[in-house]
Amino acid sequence: MYTLSKVGLALAALAPAVLAQSSSADLTPVYSTLYPSASEIAAAAATAAVGEETSSVTGSAFNRFVVIWLENTDFDAANDQSDLQWLAKSGITLTNYFSVTHPSEPNYVAAVGGDYFGMNSDNFFRIPSNVSNVVDLLDYKNISWAEYQEHQPYAGFQGFNYSNQESWANDYVRKHNPLVIYDNVATNATRLDNIKNFTSFYDDLDNKQLPQWSFITPNMTNDGHDSTIDVSGAWSRSFLTPLLNNTYFMKDTLVLLTFDENETYGDQNRIWALLLGGIIPDDLKGTTDSNFYNHYSEIATIEANWDLPHLGRGDIDANVFSIVANSSDVAIESIDYSNIYNNFSAPGYYNDDTIAIPPPNVDAVNRNGQSILPAIKSVWSSAYSVYSASTASSSLTYSAETDNFASSGTPPSSTATGSSGSSAATTADSTLSTEVTGSATATDSSASASETASGSSSASSSSSSGAAGHLAPATGLLGLVLAALAMF
Ligand SMILES: *[C@@H]1O[C@H](CO)[C@@H](O)[C@H](O)[C@H]1NC(C)=O
Ligand SMILES: *[C@@H]1O[C@H](CO)[C@@H](O)[C@H](O)[C@H]1NC(C)=O
Ligand SMILES: *[C@@H]1O[C@H](CO)[C@@H](O)[C@H](O)[C@H]1NC(C)=O
Ligand SMILES: *[C@@H]1O[C@H](CO)[C@@H](O)[C@H](O)[C@H]1NC(C)=O
Ligand SMILES: *[C@@H]1O[C@H](CO)[C@@H](O)[C@H](O)[C@H]1NC(C)=O
Ligand SMILES: *[C@@H]1O[C@H](CO)[C@@H](O)[C@H](O)[C@H]1NC(C)=O
Ligand SMILES: *[C@@H]1O[C@H](CO)[C@@H](O)[C@H](O)[C@H]1NC(C)=O
Ligand SMILES: *[C@@H]1O[C@H](CO)[C@@H](O)[C@H](O)[C@H]1NC(C)=O
Ligand SMILES: *[C@@H]1O[C@H](CO)[C@@H](O)[C@H](O)[C@H]1NC(C)=O
Ligand SMILES: CC(=O)N[C@H]1CO[C@H](CO)[C@@H](O)[C@@H]1O
């Protein structure tokens, strides 16, 4: 991470005239599809530090949670894939697990932070450091965590992409790396070191030093994004097969293998999900669980397991996976999902310049009966008071189950406002002064046409300005120039 300022300096050398006009001379690193360059990345990789954290905090159902995400596949296509069917014989298939929106990036963001804040594209986004995520919850009880990102060039890399250096095909992409998008991780050196290269997974496995929470992202080939469900299914089977026979890995472990989103936008955003690991009892292997879950269940489940406080967002009332709910004494809510589509992003900070980041619900109690994380409450409680007063008269109600808005005369319920409450009622937020309208172009020229669709809101009267909202890779004039360069 210290190498980042070097990158900034290198950029300054490239654009001295621009820098001279930049009043702040802020060398905040700028990332795009072109910067940093491969040689700058190689130099940074040579000195990058790698986090090594482990711990053994006992949970009610598991002591280790490993999340693996594949890409863009409809439920039926995954359920019919032979390697996934083979894996399913060792686990519990979740048959009503929903993604929360389209396209990719907001789903990754939501699964660790409890909201996607109106994000509706795969652009270069940063989430301000006063917004919390699972890392804050895990830290509260000193539960170790890491990400393993395949072909990320070094631990803590913050760039937009790292392509195959021979074919230049898509390989590592930031949009599939949920925690690096949160500034409260990316601007903290200790935390950033835990966002590791995939090779570190095998180091940590061999050293019996795996963290208790981890998020694994295969590259753009192996996750199916630029390939097929047969490729991602075969990769999943080959990656997991040795692990399923590894007694160290399996002990007290829960693995979730799932997808970011359904492929067909007109359909319900239901995705295939499988629970595996040492905590699955033999009599539940090869069975299904038809309770309603969504990406926020990934957070609610660790809260229930380790009896953690909450983030005050979509995690508050998400269902906990039943195998964990059963041993945590947490109820599972029966939810009618027949009208849940989750196929666009509700209005919010990243798709509407007039909308602030909503305060988390500081008064809520989560499924395991805990209050909000104290550190979050201290930052947001006064903003929450203002916000809840202003939304009480709003005609928009937010439903955590559907993660969408519905027009009605009913004021938001006290628990519902906390979740992704990007209501049309705006608070006095100043948009980031550093924001640029030129976007870092998606690296991903082979993305399916559907993935570039922006979720437009049909539920709100507030105007949506598309994806250009609070894009924050670059600073000031320098940023504008670099954003323009990035469009070559
Ligand atoms: C976490 O670790 C810190 C530093 O070692 C310690 O002061 C604190 O009590 C620990 N917290 C818990 C909940 O174990
Ligand atoms: C990152 O991973 C790639 C391939 O998995 C490997 O070739 C490279 O050496 C790794 N880099 C570091 C710094 O670990
Ligand atoms: C990122 O992707 C762009 C567009 O494909 C490519 O030109 C660039 O070299 C890639 N950057 C790296 C570091 O791989
Ligand atoms: C993704 O990783 C696999 C190895 O796991 C490799 O064979 C493949 O070439 C990589 N994809 C790209 C685009 O580099
Ligand atoms: C940085 O991260 C460490 C480890 O997660 C945490 O203990 C510390 O409080 C963080 N620092 C700040 C300023 O947030
Ligand atoms: C896993 O262990 C079982 C039982 O010992 C064995 O039958 C199976 O072949 C092993 N699989 C692998 C991939 O090693
Ligand atoms: C979401 O699905 C509904 C129902 O099929 C459809 O009417 C709507 O057009 C879809 N929205 C998007 C953005 O695809
Ligand atoms: C949870 O408990 C219920 C009620 O006892 C039972 O039907 C269900 O099979 C259990 N689920 C799991 C995954 O243990
Ligand atoms: C959170 O950070 C954003 C961006 O810096 C700022 O606009 C907002 O006022 C902050 N909110 C609170 C409650 O600190
Ligand atoms: C809920 C659900 O699975 N929705 C759809 C995802 O996409 C597939 C294939 O288009 C449909 O069959 C599903 O109905």
Coordinates of C-alpha atoms in Angstrom, one line a residue, residues 65-66 86 118 135 164 176 267 273 308 322 332 336 339 345 348 356 364 405 436 438 442 455 465:
F65 CA -16.8 -19.6 7.0
V66 CA -15.5 -19.8 3.4
W86 CA -21.6 -34.0 -7.9
G118 CA -27.8 2.5 -5.6
V135 CA -14.6 -6.6 8.7
N164 CA -3.4 -12.0 -18.3
H176 CA -15.3 -8.9 -8.0
D267 CA -36.4 -13.4 -14.6
A273 CA -26.2 -21.9 -3.7
L308 CA -22.2 -10.4 16.7
S322 CA -31.1 -22.8 8.7
I332 CA -36.4 -18.2 10.1
D336 CA -43.4 -14.9 -0.1
N339 CA -42.9 -11.2 -6.7
S345 CA -30.8 -1.2 -8.4
G348 CA -29.3 5.6 -4.1
A356 CA -27.0 10.6 0.4
A364 CA -32.6 -2.0 15.2
F405 CA -39.1 0.2 -3.1
V436 CA -15.6 13.0 -12.0
G438 CA -15.7 10.5 -16.9
A442 CA -15.3 -1.2 -17.9
G455 CA -30.9 -0.6 -13.5
S465 CA -28.7 9.9 -13.4

